[in-house]
mmCIF file of C-alpha atoms in Angstrom:
data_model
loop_
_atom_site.group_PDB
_atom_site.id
_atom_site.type_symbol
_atom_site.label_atom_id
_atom_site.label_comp_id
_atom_site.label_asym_id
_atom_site.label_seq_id
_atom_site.Cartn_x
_atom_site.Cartn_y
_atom_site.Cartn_z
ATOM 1 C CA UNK A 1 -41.224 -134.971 -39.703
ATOM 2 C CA UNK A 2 -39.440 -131.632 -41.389
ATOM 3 C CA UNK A 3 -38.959 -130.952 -37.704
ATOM 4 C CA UNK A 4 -37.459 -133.577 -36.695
ATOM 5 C CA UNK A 5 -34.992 -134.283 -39.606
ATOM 6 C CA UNK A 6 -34.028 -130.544 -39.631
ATOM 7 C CA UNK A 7 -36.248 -129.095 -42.961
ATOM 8 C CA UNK A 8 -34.432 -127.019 -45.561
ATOM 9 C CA UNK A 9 -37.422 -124.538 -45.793
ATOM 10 C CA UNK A 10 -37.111 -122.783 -42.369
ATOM 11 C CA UNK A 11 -39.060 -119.696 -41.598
ATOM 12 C CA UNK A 12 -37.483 -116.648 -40.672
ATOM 13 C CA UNK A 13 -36.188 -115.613 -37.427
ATOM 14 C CA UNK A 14 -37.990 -112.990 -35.076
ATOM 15 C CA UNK A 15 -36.627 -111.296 -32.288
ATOM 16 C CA UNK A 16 -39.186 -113.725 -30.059
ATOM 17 C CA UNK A 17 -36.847 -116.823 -31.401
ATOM 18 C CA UNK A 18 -34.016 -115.194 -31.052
ATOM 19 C CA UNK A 19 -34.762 -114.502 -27.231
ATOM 20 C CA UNK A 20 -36.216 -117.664 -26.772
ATOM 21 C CA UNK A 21 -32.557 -119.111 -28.271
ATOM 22 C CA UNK A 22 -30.781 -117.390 -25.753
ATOM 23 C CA UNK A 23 -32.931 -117.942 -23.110
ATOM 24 C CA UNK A 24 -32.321 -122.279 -23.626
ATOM 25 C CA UNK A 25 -28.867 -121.779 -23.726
ATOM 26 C CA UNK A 26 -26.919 -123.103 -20.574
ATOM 27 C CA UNK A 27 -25.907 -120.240 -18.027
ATOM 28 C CA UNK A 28 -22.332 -119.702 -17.883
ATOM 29 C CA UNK A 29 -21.208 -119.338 -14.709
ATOM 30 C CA UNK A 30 -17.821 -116.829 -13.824
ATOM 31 C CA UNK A 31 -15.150 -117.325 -14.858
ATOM 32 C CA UNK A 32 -12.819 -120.231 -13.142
ATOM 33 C CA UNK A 33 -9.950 -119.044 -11.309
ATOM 34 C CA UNK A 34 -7.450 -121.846 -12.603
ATOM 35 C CA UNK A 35 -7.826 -120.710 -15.815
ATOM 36 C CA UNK A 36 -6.299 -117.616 -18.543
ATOM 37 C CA UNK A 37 -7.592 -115.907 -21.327
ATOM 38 C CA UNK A 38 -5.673 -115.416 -24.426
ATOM 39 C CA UNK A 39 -5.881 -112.677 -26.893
ATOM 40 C CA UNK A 40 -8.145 -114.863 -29.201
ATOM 41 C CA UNK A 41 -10.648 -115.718 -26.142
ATOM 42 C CA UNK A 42 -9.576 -118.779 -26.022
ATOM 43 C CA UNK A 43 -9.593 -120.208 -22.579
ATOM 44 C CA UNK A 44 -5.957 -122.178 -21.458
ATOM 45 C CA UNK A 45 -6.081 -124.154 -18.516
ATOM 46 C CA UNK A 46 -3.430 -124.095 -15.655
ATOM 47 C CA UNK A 47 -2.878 -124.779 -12.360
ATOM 48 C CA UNK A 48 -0.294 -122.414 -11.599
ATOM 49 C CA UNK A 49 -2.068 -119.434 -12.610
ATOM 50 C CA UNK A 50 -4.978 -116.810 -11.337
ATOM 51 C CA UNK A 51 -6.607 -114.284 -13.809
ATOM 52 C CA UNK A 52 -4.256 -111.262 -14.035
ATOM 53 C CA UNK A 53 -1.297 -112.680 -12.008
ATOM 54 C CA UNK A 54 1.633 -114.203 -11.985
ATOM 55 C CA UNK A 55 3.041 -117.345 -11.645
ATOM 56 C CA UNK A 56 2.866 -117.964 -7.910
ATOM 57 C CA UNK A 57 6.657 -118.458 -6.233
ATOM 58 C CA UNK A 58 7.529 -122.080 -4.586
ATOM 59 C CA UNK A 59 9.406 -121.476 -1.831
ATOM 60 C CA UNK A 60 9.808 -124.812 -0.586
ATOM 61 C CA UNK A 61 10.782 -125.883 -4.024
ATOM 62 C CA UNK A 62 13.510 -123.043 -4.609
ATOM 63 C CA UNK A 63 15.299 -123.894 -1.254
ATOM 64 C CA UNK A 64 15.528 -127.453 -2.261
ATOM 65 C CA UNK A 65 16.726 -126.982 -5.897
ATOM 66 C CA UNK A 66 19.009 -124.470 -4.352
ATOM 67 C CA UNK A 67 20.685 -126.770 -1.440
ATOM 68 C CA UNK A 68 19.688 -130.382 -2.593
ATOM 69 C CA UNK A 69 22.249 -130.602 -5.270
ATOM 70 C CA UNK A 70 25.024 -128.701 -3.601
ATOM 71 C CA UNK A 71 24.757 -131.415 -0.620
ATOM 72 C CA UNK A 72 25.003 -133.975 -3.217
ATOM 73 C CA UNK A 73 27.705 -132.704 -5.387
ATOM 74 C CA UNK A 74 29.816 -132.398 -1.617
ATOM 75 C CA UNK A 75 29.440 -135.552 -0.300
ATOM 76 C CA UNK A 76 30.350 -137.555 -3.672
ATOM 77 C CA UNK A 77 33.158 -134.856 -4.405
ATOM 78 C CA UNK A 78 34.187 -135.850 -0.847
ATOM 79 C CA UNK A 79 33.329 -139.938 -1.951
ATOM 80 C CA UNK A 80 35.723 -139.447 -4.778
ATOM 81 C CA UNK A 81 38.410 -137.514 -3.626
ATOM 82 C CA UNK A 82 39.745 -138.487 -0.435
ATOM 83 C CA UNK A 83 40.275 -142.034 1.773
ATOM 84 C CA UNK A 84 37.184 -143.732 0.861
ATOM 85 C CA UNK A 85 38.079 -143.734 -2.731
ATOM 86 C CA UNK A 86 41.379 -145.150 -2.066
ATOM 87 C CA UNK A 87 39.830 -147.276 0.783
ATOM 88 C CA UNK A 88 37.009 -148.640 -1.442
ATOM 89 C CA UNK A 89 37.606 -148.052 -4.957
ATOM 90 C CA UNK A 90 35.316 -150.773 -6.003
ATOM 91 C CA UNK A 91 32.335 -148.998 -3.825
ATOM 92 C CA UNK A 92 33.581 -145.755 -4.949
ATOM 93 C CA UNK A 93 32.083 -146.581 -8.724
ATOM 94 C CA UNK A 94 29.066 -147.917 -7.263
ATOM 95 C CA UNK A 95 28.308 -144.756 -5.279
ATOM 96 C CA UNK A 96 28.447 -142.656 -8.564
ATOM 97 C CA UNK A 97 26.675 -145.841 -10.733
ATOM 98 C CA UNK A 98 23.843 -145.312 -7.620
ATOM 99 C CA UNK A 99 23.907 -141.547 -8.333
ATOM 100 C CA UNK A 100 23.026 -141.781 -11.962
ATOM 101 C CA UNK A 101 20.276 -144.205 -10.856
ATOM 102 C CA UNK A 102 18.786 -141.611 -8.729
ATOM 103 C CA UNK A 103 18.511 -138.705 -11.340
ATOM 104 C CA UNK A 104 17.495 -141.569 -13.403
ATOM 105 C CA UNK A 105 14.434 -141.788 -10.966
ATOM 106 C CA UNK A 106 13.548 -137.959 -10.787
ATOM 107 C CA UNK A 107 13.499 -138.051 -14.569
ATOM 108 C CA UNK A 108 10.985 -140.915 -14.793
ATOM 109 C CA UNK A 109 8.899 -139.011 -11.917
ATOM 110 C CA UNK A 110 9.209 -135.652 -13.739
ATOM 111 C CA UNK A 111 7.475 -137.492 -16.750
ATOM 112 C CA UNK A 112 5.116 -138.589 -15.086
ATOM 113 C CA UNK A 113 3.723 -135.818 -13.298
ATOM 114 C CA UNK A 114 3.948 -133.664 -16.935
ATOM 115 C CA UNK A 115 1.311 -136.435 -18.189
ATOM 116 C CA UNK A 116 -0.796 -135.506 -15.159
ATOM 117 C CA UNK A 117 -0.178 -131.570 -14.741
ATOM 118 C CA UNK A 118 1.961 -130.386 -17.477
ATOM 119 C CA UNK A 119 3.937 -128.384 -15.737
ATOM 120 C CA UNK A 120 6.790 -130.097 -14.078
ATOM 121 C CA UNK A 121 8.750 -127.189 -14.050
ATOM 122 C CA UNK A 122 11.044 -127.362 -10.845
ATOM 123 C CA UNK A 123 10.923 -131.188 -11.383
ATOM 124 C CA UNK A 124 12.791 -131.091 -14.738
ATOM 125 C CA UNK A 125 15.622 -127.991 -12.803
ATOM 126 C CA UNK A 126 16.262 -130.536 -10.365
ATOM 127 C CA UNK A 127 16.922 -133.318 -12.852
ATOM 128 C CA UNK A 128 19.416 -131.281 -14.730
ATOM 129 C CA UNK A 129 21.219 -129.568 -11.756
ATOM 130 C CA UNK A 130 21.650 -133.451 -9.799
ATOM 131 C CA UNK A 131 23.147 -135.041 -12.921
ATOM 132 C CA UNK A 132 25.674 -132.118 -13.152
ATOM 133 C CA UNK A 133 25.944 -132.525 -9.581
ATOM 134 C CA UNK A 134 26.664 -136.577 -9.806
ATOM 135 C CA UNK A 135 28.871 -135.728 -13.069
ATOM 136 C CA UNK A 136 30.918 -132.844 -11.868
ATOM 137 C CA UNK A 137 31.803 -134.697 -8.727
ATOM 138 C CA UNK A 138 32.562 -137.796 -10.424
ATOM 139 C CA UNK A 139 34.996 -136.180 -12.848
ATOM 140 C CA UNK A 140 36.895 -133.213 -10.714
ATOM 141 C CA UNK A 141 36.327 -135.646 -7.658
ATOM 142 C CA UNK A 142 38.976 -138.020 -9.628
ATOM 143 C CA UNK A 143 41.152 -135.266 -10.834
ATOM 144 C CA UNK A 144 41.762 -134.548 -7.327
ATOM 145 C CA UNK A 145 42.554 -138.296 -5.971
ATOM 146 C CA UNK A 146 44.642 -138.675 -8.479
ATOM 147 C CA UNK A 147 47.104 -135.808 -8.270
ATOM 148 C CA UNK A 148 46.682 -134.777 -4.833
ATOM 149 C CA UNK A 149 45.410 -137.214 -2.694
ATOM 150 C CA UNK A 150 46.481 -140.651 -3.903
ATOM 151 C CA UNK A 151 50.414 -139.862 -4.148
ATOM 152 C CA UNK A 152 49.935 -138.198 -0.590
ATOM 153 C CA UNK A 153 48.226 -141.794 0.390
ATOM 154 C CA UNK A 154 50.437 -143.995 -0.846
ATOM 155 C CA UNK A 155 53.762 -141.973 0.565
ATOM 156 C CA UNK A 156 51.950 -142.097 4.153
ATOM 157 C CA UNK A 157 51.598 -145.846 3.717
ATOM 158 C CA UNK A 158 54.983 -146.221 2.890
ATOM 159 C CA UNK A 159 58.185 -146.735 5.098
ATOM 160 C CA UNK A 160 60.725 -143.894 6.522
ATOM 161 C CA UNK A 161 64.268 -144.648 6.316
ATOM 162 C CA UNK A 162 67.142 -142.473 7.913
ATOM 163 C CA UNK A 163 70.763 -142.195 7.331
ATOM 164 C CA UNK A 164 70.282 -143.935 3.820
ATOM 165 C CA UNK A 165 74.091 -144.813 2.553
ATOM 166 C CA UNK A 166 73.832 -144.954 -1.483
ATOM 167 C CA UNK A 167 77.236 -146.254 -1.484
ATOM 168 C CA UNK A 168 76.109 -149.166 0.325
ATOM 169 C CA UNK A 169 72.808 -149.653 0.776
ATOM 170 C CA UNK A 170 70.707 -151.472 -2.036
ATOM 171 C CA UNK A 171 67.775 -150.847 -4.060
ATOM 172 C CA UNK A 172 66.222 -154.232 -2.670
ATOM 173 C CA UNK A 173 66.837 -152.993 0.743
ATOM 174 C CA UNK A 174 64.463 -149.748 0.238
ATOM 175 C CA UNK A 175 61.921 -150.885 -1.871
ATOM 176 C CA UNK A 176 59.167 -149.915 0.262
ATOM 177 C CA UNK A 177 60.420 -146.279 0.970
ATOM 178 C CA UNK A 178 57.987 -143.643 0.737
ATOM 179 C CA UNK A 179 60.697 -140.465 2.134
ATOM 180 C CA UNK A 180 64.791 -141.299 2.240
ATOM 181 C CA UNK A 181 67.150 -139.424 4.284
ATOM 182 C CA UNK A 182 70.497 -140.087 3.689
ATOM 183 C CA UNK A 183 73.594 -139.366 5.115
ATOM 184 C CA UNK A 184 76.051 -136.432 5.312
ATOM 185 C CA UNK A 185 77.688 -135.940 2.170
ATOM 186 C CA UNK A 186 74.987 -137.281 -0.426
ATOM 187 C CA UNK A 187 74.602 -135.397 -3.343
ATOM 188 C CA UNK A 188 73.558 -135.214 -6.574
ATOM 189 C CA UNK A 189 76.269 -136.484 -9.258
ATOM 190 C CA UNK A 190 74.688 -134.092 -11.940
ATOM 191 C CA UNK A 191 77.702 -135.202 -14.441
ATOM 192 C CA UNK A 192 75.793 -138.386 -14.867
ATOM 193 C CA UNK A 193 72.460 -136.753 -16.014
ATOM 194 C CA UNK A 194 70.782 -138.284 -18.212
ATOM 195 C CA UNK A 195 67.064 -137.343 -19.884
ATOM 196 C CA UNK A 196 64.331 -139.414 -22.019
ATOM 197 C CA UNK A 197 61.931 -137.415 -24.511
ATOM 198 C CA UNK A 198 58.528 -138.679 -24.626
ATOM 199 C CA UNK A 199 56.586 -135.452 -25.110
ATOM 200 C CA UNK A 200 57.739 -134.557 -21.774
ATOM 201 C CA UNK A 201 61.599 -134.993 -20.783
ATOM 202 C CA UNK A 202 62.406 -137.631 -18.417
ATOM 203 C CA UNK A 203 65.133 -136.567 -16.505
ATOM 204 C CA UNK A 204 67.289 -138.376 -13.908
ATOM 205 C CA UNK A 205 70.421 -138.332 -11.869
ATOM 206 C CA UNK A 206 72.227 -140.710 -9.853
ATOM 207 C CA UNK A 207 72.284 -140.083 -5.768
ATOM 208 C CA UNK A 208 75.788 -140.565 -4.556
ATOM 209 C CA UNK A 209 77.872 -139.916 -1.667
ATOM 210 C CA UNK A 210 80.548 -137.732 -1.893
ATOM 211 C CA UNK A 211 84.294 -139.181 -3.414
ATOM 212 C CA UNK A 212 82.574 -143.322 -3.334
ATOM 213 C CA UNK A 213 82.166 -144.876 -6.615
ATOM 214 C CA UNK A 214 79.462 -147.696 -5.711
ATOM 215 C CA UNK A 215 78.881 -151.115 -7.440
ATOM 216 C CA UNK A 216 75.267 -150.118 -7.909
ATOM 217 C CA UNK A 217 73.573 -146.822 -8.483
ATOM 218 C CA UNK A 218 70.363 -147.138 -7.248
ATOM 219 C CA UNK A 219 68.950 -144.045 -6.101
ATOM 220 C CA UNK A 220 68.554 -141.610 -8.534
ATOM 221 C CA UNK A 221 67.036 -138.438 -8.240
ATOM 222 C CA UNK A 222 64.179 -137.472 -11.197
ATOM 223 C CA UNK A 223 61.926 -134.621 -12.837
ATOM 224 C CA UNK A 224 60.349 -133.734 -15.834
ATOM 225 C CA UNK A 225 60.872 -131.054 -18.531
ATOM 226 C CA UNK A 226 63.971 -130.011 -16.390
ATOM 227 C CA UNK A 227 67.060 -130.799 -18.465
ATOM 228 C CA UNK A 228 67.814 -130.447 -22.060
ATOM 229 C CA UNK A 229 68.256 -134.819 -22.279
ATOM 230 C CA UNK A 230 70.969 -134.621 -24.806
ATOM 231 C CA UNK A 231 73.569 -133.180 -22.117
ATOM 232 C CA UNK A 232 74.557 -133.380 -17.965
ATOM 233 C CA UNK A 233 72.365 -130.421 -17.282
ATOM 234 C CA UNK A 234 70.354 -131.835 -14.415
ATOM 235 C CA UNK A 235 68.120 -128.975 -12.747
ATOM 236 C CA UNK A 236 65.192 -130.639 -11.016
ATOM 237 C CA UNK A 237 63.955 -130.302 -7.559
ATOM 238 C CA UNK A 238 66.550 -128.365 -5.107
ATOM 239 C CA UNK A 239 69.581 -129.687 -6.720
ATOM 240 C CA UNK A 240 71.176 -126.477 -6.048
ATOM 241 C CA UNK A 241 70.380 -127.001 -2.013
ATOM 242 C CA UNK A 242 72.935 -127.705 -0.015
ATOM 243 C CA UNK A 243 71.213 -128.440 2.902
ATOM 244 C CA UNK A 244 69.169 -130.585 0.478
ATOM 245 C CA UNK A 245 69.838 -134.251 1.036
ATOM 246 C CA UNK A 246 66.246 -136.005 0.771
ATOM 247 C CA UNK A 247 63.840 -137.759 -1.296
ATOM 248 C CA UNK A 248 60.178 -137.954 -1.795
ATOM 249 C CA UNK A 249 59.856 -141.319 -3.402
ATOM 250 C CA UNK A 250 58.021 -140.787 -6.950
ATOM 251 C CA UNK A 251 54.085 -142.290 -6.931
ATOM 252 C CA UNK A 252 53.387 -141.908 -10.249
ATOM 253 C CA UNK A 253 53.005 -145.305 -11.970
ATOM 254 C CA UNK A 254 52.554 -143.253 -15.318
ATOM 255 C CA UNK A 255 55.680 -142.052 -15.497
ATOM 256 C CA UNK A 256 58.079 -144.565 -13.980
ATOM 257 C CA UNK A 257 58.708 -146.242 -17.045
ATOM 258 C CA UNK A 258 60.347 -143.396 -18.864
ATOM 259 C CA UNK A 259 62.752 -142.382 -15.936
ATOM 260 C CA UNK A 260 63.306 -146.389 -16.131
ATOM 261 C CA UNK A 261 63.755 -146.095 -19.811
ATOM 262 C CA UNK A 262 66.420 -142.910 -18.824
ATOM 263 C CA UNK A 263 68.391 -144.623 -16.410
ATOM 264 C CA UNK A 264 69.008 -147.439 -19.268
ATOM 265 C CA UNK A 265 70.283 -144.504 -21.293
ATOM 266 C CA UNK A 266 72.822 -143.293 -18.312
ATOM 267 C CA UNK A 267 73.958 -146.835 -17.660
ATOM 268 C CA UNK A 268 75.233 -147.294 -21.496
ATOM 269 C CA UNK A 269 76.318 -143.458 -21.305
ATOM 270 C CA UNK A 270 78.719 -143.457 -18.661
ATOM 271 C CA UNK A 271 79.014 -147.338 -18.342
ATOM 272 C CA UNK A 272 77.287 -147.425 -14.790
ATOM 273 C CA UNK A 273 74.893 -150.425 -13.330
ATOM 274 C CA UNK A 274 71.486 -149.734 -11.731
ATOM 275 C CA UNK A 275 70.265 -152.937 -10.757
ATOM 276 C CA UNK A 276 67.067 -151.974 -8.683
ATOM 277 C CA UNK A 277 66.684 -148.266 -9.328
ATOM 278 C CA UNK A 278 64.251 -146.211 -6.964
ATOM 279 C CA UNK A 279 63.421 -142.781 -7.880
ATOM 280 C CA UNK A 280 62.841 -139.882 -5.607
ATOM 281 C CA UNK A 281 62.353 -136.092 -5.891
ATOM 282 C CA UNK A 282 65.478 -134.493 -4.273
ATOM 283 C CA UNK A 283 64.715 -131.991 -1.311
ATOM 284 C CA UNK A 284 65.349 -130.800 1.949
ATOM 285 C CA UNK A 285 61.894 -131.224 3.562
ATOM 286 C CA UNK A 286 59.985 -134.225 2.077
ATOM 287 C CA UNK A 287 57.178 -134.081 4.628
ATOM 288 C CA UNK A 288 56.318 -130.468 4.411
ATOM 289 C CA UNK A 289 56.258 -131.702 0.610
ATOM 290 C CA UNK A 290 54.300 -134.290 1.336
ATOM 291 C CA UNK A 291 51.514 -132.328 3.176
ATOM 292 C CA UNK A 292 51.145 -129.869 0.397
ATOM 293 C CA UNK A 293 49.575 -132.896 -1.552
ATOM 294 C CA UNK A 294 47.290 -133.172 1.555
ATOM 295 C CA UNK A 295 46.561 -129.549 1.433
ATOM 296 C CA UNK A 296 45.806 -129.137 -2.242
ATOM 297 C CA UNK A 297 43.791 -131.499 -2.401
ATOM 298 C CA UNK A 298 41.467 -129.583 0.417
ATOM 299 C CA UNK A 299 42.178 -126.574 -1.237
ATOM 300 C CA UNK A 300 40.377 -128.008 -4.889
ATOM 301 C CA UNK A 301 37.807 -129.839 -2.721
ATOM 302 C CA UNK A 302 36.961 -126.472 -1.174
ATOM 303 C CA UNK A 303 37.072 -124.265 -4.268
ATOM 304 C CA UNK A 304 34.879 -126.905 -5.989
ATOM 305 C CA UNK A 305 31.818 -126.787 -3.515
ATOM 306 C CA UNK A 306 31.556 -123.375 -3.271
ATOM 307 C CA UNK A 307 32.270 -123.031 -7.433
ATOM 308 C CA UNK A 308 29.252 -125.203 -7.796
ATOM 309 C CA UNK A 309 26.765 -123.877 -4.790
ATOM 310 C CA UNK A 310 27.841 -120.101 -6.634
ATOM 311 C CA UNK A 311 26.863 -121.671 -10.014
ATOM 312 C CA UNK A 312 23.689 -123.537 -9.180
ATOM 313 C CA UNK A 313 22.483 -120.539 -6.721
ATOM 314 C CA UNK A 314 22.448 -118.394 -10.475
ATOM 315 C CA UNK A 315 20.671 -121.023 -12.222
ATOM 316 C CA UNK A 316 17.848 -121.214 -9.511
ATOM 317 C CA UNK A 317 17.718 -117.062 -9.652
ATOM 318 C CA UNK A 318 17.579 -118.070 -13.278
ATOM 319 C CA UNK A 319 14.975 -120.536 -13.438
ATOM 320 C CA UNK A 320 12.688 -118.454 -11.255
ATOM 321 C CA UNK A 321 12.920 -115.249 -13.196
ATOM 322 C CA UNK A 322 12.384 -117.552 -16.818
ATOM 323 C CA UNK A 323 9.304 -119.045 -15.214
ATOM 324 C CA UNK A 324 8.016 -115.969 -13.887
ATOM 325 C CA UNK A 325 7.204 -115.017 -17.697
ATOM 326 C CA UNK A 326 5.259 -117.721 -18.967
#
């Protein structure tokens, strides 16, 4: 009975017991080789560790941290900033929308697989480097449609028209002109100047041919932040060209309103009429102008995939040496 319930009154121990204790506990076999031991003795379980060594290096999983991404962030930079975008705006959004679903995904799987082997550590590096991928694309991808590419789109869609008379052609008669030529003798009638302050200056001139005094002035030449706006001191594009006698229609939906808004201002000024006004930058070459839209925008497109392969190659070297420690 004292036995079994464990009696207070115990005698003493011998060596014999003691033995004898020893000898029923269970054998302990060596060590395993998944496992660590910390300063305390305590043993810490872990899959990615031997006794005495290092955490070993995933190949595999470096390469495709290192080139997964990148090949993401190019094609949707590539999505966003050229002809598809413009093509398919509507799918353009849902390409991104999908992208955020996808690191959306990896997340969810990275979670999981930290409840099984708690140490998703290459899972959770490609989580973060995809959404700046998806992110980074979506934003400079747009920056670069819509001050490179777009106005270069629209302009190619548009009509060419030669030997442009602004003493007697119309506004209504041009409306769809993306690049003007106009005759021998067209200049710009900088006495008529005129500029509208909206942060920015707003500054336009009338296009005119040389000695005519037409009905309607409806080319005018514009540019911003290039004229004081209180007096006829026009100085935008290649004004002071004389072989200049072109326009690049303006694109920019943004601004049109404000060189509207100036043109009002000239008409009360110097008591003129613009009844359909089209603006244009005033130049000698509008399609070399034109292409250097084209080529910026392949110039930003280019800078930003190997920007973000540079940066994403240092936070893999990064991510290897920080998990190398632990």
């Amino acid at each position: 009975w004292h036995r079994a319930l464990g009696a207070a009154a115990s005698p003493p121990f011998t060596g014999s017991e003691t033995s004898k204790n020893r000898s029923c506990a269970p054998a302990r076999g060596p060590p395993l080789l998944d496992r660590a031991m910390l300063p305390g003795g305590e043993l810490k379980g872990s899959t990615m560790f031997a006794p005495g060594k290092k955490r070993r290096i995933n190949l595999v999983a470096i390469a495709m941290n290192v080139f997964v991404p990148w090949l993401v962030f190019c094609v949707m930079y590539a999505m966003v900033s050229f002809s598809f975008h413009y093509q398919h705006p509507t799918w353009t959004w849902v390409l991104v929308v999908v992208g955020y679903i996808g690191v959306a995904i990896l997340a969810v799987v990275t979670w999981r697989t930290k409840l099984r082997d708690r140490d998703p550590t290459w899972y959770g590096y490609a989580v973060l480097a995809l959404f700046f991928a998806v992110t980074f694309s979506f934003i400079f991808g747009d920056m670069n449609f819509w001050y490179n590419m777009q106005p270069f789109y629209d302009i190619e869609n548009l009509n060419t028209y030669p030997n442009v008379d602004p003493s007697v052609d119309r506004g209504q008669q041009r409306m769809d002109a993306g690049r003007a030529y106009f005759t021998q003798g067209t200049k710009v009638d900088v006495t008529k100047s005129m500029g509208f302050k909206n942060l920015d200056i707003y500054c336009v001139a009338p296009i005119v041919k040389t000695g005519e005094k037409p009905d309607t002035y409806d080319f005018w030449a514009v540019g911003t932040n290039c004229c004081s706006g209180n007096s006829p001191d026009f100085r935008c594009g290649q004004y002071a060209n004389p072989r200049a006698r072109s326009g690049l229609r303006l694109m920019r939906d943004d601004q049109r309103p404000f060189f509207r808004l100036a043109v009002q201002q000239a008409e009360a000024a110097f008591r003129i009429t613009a009844a359909h006004p089209l603006f244009f930058y005033w130049m000698q070459d509008p399609v070399a102008e034109m292409n250097s839209y084209r080529d910026e925008g392949f110039k930003y497109y280019l800078l930003g995939i190997f920007t973000f392969f540079s940066l994403n190659l240092f936070g893999v070297l990064c991510a290897v040496i920080g998990f190398s420690k632990f």
